[in-house]
Coordinates of C-alpha atoms and ligand atoms in Angstrom, one line a residue:
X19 CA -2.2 -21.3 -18.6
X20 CA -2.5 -17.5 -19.7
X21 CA 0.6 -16.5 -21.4
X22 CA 0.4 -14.3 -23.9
X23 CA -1.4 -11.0 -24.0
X24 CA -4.2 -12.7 -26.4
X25 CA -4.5 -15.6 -24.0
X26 CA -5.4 -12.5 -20.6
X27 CA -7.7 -11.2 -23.5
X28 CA -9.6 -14.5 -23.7
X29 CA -9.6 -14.8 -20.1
X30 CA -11.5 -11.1 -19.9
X31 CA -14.0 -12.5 -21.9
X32 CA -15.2 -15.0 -19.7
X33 CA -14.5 -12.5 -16.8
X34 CA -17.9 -11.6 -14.7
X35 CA -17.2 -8.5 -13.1
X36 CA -18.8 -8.0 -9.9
X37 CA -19.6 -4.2 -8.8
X38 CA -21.4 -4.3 -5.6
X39 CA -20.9 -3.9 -2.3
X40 CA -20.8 -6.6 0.4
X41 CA -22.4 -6.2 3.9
X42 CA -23.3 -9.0 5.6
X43 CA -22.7 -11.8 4.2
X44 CA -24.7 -10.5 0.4
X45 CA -23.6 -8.5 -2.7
X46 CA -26.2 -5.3 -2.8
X47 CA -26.1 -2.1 -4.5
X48 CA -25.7 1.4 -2.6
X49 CA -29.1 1.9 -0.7
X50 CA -29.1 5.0 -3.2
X51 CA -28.8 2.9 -5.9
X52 CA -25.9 5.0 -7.0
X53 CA -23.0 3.6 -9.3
X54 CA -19.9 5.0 -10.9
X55 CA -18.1 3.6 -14.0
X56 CA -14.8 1.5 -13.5
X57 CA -12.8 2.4 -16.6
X58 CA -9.5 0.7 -17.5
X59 CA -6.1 3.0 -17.7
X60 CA -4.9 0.2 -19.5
X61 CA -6.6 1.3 -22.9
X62 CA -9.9 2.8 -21.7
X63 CA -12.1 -0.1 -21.5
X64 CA -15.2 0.0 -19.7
X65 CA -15.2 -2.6 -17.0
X66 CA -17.9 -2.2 -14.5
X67 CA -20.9 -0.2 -12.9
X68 CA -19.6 0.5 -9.5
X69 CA -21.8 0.7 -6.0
X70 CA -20.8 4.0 -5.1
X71 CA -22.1 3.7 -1.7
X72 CA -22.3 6.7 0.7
X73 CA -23.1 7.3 4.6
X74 CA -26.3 5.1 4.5
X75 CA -24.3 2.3 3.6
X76 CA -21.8 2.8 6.2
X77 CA -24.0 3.2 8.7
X78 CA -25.7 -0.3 7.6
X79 CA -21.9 -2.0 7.4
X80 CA -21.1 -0.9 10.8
X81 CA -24.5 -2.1 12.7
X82 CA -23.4 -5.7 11.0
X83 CA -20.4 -5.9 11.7
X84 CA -20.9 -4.3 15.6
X85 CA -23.5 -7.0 15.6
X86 CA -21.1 -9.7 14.1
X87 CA -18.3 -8.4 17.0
X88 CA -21.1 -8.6 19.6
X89 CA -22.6 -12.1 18.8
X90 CA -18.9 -13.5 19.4
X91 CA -19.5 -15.6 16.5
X92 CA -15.8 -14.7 15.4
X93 CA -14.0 -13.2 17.9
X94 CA -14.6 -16.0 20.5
X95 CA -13.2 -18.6 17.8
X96 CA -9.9 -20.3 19.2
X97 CA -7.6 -18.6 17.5
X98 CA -6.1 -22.0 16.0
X99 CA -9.8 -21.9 15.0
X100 CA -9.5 -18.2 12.9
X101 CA -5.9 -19.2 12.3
X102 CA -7.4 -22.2 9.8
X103 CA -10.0 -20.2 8.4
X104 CA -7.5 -17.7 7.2
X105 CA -5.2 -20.2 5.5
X106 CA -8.3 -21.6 3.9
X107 CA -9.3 -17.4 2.1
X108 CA -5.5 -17.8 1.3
X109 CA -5.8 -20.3 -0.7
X110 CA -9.0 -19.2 -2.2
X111 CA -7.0 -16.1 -3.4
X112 CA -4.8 -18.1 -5.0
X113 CA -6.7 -20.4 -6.2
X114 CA -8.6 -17.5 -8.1
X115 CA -4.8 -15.9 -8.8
X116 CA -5.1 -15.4 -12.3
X117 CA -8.8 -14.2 -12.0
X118 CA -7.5 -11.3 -9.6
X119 CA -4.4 -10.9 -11.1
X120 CA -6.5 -10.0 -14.7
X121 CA -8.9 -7.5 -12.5
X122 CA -5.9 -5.5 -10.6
X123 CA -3.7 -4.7 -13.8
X124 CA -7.0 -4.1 -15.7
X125 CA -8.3 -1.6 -12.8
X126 CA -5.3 0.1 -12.1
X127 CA -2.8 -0.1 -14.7
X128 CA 0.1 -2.4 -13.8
X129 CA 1.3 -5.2 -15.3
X130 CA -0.2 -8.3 -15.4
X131 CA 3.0 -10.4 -15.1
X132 CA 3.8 -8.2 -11.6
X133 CA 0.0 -8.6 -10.4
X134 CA 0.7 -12.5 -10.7
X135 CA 3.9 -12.7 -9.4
X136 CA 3.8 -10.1 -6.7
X137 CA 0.4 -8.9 -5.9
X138 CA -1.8 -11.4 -5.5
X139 CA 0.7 -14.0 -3.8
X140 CA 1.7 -11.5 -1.4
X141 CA -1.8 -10.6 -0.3
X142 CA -2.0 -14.6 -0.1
X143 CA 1.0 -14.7 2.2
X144 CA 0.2 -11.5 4.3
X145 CA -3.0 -13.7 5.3
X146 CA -1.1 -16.6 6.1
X147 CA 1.4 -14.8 7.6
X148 CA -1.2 -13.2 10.5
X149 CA -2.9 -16.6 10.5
X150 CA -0.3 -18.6 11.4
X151 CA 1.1 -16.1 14.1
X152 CA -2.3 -15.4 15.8
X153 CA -2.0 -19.1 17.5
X154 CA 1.3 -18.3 18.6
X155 CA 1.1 -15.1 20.9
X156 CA 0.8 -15.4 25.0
X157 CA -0.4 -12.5 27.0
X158 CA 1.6 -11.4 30.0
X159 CA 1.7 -11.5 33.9
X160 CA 2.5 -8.8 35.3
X161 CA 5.2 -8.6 38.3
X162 CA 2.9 -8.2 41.4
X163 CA 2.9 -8.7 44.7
X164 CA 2.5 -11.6 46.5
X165 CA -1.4 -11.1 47.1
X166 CA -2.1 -10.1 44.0
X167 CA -2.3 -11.4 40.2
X168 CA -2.0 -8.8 37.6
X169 CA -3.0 -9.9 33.9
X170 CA -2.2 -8.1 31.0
X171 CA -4.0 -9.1 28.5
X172 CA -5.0 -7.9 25.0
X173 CA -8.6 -8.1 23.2
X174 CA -10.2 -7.1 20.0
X175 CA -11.1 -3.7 19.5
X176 CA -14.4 -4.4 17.8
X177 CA -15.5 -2.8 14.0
X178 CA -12.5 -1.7 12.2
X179 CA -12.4 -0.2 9.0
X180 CA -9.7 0.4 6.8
X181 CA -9.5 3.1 3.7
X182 CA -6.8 2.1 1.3
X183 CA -4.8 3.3 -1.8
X184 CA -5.2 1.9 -5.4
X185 CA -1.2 1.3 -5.6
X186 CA -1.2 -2.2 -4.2
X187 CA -5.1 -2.1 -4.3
X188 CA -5.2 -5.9 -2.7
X189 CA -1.8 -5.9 -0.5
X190 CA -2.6 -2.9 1.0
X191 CA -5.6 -3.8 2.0
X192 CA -4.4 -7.5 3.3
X193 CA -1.7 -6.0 5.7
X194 CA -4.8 -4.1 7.4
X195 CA -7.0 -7.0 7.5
X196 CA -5.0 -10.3 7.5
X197 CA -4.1 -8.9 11.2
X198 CA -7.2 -7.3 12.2
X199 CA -9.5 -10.7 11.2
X200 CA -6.7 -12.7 12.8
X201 CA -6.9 -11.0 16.2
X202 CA -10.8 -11.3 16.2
X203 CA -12.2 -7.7 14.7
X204 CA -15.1 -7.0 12.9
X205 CA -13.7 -5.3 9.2
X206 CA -15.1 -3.0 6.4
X207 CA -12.6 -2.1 3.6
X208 CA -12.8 1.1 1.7
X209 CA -10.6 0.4 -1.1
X210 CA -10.2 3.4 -3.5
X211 CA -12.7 4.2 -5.9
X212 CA -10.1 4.1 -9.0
X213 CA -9.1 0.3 -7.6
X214 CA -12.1 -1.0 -6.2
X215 CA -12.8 -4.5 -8.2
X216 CA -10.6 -7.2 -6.3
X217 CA -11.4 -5.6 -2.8
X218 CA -15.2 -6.5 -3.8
X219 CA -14.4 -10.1 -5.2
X220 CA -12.6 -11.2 -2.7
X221 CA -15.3 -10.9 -0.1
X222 CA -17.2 -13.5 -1.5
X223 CA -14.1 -15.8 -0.9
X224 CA -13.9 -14.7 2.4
X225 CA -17.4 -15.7 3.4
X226 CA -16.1 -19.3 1.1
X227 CA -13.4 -19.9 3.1
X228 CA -15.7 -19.6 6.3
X229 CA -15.3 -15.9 7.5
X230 CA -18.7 -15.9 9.2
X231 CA -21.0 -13.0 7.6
X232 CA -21.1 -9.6 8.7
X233 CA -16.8 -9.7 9.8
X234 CA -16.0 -9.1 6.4
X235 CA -17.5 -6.1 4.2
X236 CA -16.3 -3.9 1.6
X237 CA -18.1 -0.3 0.4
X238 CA -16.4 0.7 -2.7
X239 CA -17.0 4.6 -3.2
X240 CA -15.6 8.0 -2.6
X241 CA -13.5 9.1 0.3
X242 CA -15.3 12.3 0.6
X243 CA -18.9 10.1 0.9
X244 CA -18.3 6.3 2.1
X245 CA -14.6 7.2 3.8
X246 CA -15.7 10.3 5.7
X247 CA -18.4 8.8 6.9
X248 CA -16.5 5.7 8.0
X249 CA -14.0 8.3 9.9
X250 CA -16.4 10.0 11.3
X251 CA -18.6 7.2 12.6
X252 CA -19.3 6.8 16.4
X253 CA -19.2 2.8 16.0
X254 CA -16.1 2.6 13.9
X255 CA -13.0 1.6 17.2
X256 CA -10.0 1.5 14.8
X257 CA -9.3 3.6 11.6
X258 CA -6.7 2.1 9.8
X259 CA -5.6 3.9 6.7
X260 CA -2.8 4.0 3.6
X261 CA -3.1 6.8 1.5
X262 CA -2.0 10.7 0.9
X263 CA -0.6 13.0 3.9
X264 CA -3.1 15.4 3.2
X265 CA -6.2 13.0 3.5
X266 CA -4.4 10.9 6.7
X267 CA -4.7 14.7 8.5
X268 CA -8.9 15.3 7.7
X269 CA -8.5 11.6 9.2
X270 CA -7.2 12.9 12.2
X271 CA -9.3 15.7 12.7
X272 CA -12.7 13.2 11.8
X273 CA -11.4 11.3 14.9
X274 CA -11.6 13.9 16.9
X275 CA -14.9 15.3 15.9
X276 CA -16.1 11.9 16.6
X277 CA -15.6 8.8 18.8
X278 CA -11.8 9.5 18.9
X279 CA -11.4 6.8 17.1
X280 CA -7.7 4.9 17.1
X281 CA -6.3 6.1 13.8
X282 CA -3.3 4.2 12.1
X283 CA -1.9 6.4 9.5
X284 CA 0.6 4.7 6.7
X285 CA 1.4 8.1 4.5
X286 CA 3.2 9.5 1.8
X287 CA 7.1 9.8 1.1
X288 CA 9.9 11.3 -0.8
X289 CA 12.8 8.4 0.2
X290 CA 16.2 9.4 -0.3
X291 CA 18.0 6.4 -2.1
X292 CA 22.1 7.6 -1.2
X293 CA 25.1 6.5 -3.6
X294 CA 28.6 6.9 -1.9
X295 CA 31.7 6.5 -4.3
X296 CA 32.0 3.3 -2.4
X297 CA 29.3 1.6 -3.3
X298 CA 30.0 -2.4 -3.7
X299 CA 28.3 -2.4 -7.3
X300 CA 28.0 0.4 -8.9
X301 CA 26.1 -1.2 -11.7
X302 CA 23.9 -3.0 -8.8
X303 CA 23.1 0.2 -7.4
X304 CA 22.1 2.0 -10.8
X305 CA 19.5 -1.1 -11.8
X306 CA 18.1 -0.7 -8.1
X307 CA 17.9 2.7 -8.4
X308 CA 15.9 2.4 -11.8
X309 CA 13.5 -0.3 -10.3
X310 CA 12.8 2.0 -7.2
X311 CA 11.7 5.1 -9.6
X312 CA 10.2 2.7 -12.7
X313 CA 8.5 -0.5 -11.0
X314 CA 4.3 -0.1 -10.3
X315 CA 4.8 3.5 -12.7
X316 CA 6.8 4.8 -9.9
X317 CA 3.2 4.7 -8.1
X318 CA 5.0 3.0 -4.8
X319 CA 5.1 4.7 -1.3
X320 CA 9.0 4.0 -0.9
X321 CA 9.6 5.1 -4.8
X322 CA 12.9 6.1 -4.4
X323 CA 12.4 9.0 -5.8
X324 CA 15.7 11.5 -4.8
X325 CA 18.8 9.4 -5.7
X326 CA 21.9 11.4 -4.3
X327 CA 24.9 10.6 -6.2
X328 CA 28.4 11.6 -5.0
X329 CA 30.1 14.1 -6.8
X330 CA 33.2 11.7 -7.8
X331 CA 31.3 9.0 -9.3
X332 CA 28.7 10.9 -11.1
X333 CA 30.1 10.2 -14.4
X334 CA 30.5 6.6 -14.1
X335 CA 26.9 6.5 -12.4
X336 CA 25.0 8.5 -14.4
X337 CA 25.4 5.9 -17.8
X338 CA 25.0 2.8 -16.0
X339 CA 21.5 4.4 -14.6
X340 CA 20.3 5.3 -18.1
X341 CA 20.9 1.9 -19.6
X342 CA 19.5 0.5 -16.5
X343 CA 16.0 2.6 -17.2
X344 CA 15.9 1.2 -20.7
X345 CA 14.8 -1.8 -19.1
X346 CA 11.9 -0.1 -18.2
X347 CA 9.7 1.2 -21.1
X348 CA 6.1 1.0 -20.7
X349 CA 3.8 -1.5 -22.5
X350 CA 0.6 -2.6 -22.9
X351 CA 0.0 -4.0 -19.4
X352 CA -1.7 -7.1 -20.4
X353 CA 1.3 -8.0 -22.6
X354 CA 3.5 -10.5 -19.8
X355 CA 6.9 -8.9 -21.2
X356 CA 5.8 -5.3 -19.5
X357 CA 7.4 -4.4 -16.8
X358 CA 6.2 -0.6 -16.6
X359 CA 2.4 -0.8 -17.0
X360 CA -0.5 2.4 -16.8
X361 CA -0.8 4.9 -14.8
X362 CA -3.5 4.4 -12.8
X363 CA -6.2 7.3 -14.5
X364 CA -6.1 10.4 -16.6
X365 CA -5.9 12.8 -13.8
X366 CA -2.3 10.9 -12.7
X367 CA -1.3 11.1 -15.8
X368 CA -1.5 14.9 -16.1
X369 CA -0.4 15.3 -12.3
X370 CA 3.1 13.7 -13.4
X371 CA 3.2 15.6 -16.2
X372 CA 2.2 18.6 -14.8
X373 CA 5.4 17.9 -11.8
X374 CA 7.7 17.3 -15.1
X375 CA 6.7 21.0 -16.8
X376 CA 7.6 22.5 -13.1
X377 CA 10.7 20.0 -13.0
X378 CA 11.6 22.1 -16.3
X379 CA 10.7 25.2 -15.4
X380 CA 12.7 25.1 -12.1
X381 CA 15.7 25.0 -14.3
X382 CA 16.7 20.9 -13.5
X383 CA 17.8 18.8 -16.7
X384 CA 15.7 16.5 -18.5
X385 CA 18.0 13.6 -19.3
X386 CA 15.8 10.7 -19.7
X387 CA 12.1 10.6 -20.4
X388 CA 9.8 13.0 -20.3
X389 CA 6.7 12.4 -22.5
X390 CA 3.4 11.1 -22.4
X391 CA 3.5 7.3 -24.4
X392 CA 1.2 4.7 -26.3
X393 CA -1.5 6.9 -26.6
X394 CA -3.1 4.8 -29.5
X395 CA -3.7 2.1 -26.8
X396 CA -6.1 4.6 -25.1
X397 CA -4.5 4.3 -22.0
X398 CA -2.7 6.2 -19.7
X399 CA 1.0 5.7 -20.1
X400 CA 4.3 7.9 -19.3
X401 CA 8.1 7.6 -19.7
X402 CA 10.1 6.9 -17.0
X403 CA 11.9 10.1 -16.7
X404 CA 15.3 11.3 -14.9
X405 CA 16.3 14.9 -13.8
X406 CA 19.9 15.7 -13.1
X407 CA 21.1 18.9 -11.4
X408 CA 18.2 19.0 -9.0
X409 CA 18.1 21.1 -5.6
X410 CA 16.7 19.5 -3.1
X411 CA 14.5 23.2 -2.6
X412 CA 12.8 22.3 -5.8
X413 CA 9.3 21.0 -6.4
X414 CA 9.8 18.3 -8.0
X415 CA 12.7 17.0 -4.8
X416 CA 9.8 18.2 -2.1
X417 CA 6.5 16.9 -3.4
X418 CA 5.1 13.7 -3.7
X419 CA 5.0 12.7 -7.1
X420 CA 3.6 9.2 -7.0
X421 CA 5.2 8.4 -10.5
X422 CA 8.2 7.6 -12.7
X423 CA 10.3 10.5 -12.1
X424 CA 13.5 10.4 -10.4
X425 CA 15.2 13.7 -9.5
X426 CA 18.9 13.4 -9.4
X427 CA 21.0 15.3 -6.7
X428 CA 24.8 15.8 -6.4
X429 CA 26.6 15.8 -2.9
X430 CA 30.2 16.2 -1.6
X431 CA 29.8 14.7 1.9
X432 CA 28.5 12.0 3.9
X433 CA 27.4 14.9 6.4
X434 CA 25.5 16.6 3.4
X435 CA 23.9 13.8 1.8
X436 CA 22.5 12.8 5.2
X437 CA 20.9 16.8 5.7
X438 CA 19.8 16.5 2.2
X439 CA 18.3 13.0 3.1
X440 CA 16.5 14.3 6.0
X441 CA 15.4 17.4 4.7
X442 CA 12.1 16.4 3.6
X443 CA 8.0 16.4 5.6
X444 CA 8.1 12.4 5.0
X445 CA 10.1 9.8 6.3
X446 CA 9.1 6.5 5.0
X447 CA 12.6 5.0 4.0
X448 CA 15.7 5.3 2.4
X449 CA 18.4 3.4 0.7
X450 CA 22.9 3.5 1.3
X451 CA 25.0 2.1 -0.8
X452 CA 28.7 1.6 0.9
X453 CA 31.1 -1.4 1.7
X454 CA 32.0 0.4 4.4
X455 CA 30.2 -0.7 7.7
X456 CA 30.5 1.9 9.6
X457 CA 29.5 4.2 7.5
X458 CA 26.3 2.4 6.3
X459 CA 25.5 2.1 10.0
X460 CA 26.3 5.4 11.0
X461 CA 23.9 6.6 8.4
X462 CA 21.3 4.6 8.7
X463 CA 20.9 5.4 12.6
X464 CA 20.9 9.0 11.0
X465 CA 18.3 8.6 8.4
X466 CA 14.7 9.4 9.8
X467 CA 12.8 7.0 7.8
X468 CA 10.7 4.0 9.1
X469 CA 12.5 1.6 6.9
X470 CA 16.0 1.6 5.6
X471 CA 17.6 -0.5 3.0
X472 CA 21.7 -1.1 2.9
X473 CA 23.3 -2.0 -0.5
X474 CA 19.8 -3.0 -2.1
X475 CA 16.1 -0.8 -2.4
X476 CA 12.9 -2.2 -1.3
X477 CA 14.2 -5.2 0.5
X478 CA 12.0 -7.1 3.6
X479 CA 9.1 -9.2 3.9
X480 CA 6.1 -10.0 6.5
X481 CA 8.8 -10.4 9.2
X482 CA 9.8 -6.7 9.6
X483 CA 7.3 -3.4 10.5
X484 CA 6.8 -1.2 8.2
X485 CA 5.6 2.7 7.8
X486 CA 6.9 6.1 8.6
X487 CA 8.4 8.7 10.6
X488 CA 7.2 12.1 10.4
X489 CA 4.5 13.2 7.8
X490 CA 4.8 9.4 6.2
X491 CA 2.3 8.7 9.2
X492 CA 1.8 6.5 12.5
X493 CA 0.7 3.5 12.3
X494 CA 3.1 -0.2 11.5
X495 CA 2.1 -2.5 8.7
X496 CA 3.2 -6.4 9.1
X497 CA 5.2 -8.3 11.3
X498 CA 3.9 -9.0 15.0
X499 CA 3.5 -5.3 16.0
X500 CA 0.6 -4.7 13.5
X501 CA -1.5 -6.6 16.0
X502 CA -1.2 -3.8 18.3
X503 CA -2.7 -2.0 16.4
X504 CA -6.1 -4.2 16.3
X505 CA -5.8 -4.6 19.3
X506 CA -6.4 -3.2 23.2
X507 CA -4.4 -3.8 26.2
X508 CA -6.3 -4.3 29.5
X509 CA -5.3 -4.7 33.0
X510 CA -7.0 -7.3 35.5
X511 CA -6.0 -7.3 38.7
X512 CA -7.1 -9.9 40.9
X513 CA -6.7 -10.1 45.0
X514 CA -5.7 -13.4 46.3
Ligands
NAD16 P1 -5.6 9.3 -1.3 O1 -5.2 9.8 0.1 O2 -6.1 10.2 -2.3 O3 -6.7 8.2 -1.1 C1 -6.6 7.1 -0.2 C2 -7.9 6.6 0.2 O4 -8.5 7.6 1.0 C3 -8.9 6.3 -0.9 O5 -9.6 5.1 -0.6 C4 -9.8 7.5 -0.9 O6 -11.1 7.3 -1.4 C5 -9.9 7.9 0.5 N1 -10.2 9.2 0.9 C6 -10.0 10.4 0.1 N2 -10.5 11.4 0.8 C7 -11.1 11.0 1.9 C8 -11.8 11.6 3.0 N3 -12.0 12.9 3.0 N4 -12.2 10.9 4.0 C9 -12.0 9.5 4.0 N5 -11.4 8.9 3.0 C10 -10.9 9.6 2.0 O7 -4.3 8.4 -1.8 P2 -4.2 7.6 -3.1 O8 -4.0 8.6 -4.3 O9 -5.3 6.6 -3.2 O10 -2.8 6.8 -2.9 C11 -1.6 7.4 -3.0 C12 -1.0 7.8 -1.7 O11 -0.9 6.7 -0.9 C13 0.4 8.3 -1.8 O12 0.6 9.4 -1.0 C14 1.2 7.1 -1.3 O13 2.5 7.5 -0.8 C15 0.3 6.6 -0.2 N6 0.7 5.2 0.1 C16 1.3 5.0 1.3 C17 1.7 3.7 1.7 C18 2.4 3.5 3.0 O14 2.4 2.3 3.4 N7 2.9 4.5 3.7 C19 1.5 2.7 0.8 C20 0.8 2.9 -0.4 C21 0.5 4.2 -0.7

């Protein structure tokens, strides 16, 4: 049992890092041969050569996986058939938990104790979750005549590839292929080329758990080499894709230069997280509101990053939020008692800094935070850092920042928190805190976000949909209506 940060240290040592990409069925390198270095934000450790594989390499994944679809050798599996291979790569991934736990918070910076208790068991259930709902889903009949049987039916799409963040490098990726593999596609996974290692080992415990070879591939590399040429391939059927707003629009316009392609775009927000003076708990709401800026470095899609505070409790509020943040100092990520790990590289780091000078400039007040941190450890760590008296015009209330740093904004009414709310290009979610039920209702069915939380942040599980309205993107991770996604509806119509 790995319990202290000496014992993860041990455990690196034995660790055998595996770099390569995976195409049918085999670890090889980049046809070019090419590799980039995997360094560790957590104290600048070197970790692993990297296939950095490129358009050659794409082209090779999607012949094997197009030839994988083709042969029928998954996709004409009972589904109670993929259903049990699934559960078994489940529990290959958590059998090998502490294994992939060690390589996420050593690739991208968070803490080991939130890899192991959130990261890998959730990628674990997301597979289950699509496994054991894949056995369960009837096809339709439609209302015809009396001469005539109309089927509605849905079927694989073929080769789907999927380009994904280094936030939630694993999760990310599972709520793209746990349903994709489920319904009977072909996959290749791009995961980011700051986060690739756990995408890359768990292939080989796909193929373990049975996943027949050539339906499961991963080419780590660059977007701008691997991931273009994935978007712009004319074999590729489904594009499914988490990442930036600027990068989910070249993937639109690839799609169109291409095969059009279906494109499922999970995006970038700015989530409004609303405090009325009516809040059940306002000491509730100040912890939740310092977990939804501080937790994964603030490197979260729903960070909720604006918290609008009504004028009459600021006061009261504003304490109970800064004691709340003390809870959340950065640490050495391998240490279990860290709850704010790295950031995941260099260039992060001086983005967020970089959004705190402008924060500063722009005339809001630096209350909490601020600073670069543990730079002996050679790694990449910031404060978690609060801004009172921000307009919601300003930078640092419009932008993306995709870390710790909360700007704080005062209202007056229910009418101008939800315009301040609103006002934004994304629209992933958003948090109200009320007792009354009207209100939190009322407000909700105002909000344009795709998920919205009432009296907590960042609840839900596999059961619910989740992604954006607006610029946050298209597409719906989890629940049942991610298979539509993977999926394509045909009409039969038969004459009796
Ligand atoms: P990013 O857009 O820079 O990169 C995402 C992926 O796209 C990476 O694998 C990258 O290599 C690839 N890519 C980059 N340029 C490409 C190109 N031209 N063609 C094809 N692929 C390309 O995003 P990031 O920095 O990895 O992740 C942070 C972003 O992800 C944030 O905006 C965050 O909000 C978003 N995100 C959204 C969700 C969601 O569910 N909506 C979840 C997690 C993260």
């Amino acid at each position: 049992m790995t319990n202290t940060r000496s014992d993860w240290e041990q455990r690196f040592q034995s660790l055998s890092i595996e770099g390569r990409a995976f195409i049918d069925g085999q670890y090889r390198p980049a046809l070019s041969g090419a590799t980039f270095e995997c360094i560790s934000p957590v104290d600048g450790r070197f970790l692993a050569n990297v296939a950095s594989t490129d358009e050659a390499d794409a082209h090779a994944a999607v012949l094997v996986a197009r030839q994988a679809f083709e042969s029928g050798v998954w996709c004409t599996l009972a589904p109670a058939e993929r259903k049990r291979t699934l559960i078994r790569f489940a529990d290959l991934i958590l059998a090998h938990q502490e294994e992939l736990a060690l390589l996420e918070t050593l690739d991208m910076g968070k803490p080991i104790s939130d890899a192991m208790a959130i990261d890998i068991p959730a990628t674990a259930n997301a597979i289950r979750w699509s496994a054991e709902a894949i056995d369960k889903r009837y096809d339709e009949v439609a209302a015809t005549p009396h001469d005539q049987l109309g089927l509605v039916t849905r079927e694989p799409c073929g080769v789907v590839a999927a380009i994904v963040p280094w936030n939630f490098p694993l999760i990310m990726a599972s709520w793209k292929f746990a349903p994709a593999l489920a319904a009977g596609n072909s996959f290749i996974l791009k995961p980011s080329e700051k986060s690739p290692l756990t995408a890359i080992r768990i292939a080989q415990l796909a193929l373990e758990a049975g996943i027949p070879k050539g339906v499961f591939n991963v080419l780590p590399g660059y977007g701008h080499t691997v991931g273009k040429a994935l978007a712009l391939h004319m074999d590729v059927d489904v594009l499914a894709f988490t990442g930036s707003t600027a990068v989910a629009k070249q993937l639109l316009i690839y799609a169109g230069q291409s095969n059009l392609k279906r494109v499922w775009l999970e995006a970038g927000g700015k989530s409004p997280n609303v405090v009325f003076a009516d809040a059940p708990d306002l000491r509730a709401a100040a912890q939740a509101a310092a977990s939804a800026i501080a937790f994964n470095q603030g490197e979260v899609c729903t960070a909720g990053s604006r918290l609008l505070v009504e004028r009459s409790i600021r006061h009261p509020f504003i304490p109970l939020l800064l004691e709340a943040l003390q809870a959340w100092q950065p640490g050495h990520a391998l240490d279990p008692a860290t709850r704010v790990g790295a950031v995941v590289d260099q260039r992060q780091l001086e983005n967020i800094l970089r959004y705190i000078a402008i924060g500063r400039e722009q005339g809001a007040e630096l209350i909490a935070g601020g600073n670069r941190t543990l730079e002996e450890s050679g790694g990449q760590y910031v404060e978690p850092t609060i801004f009172d008296g921000v307009s919601n015009a300003m930078t640092i209330a419009q932008e993306e920042i995709f870390g710790p740093v909360l700007s704080l904004i005062t209202f007056d009414t229910a009418e101008q928190a939800l315009q301040i709310a609103n006002d934004s290009l994304f629209g992933l979610a958003a948090g109200v805190w009320t007792r009354d039920l009207s209100k939190a209702h009322t407000f909700a069915r105002g909000l344009r976000a795709g998920s919205v939380w009432v009296n907590q942040y960042d609840g839900g599980d596999m059961t619910a949909p989740f992604g954006g309205f607006k610029q946050s993107g298209n597409g719906r991770d989890k629940s049942l209506h991610a298979f539509d996604k993977y999926t394509e509806l045909k009409a039969t119509w038969i004459k009796l």
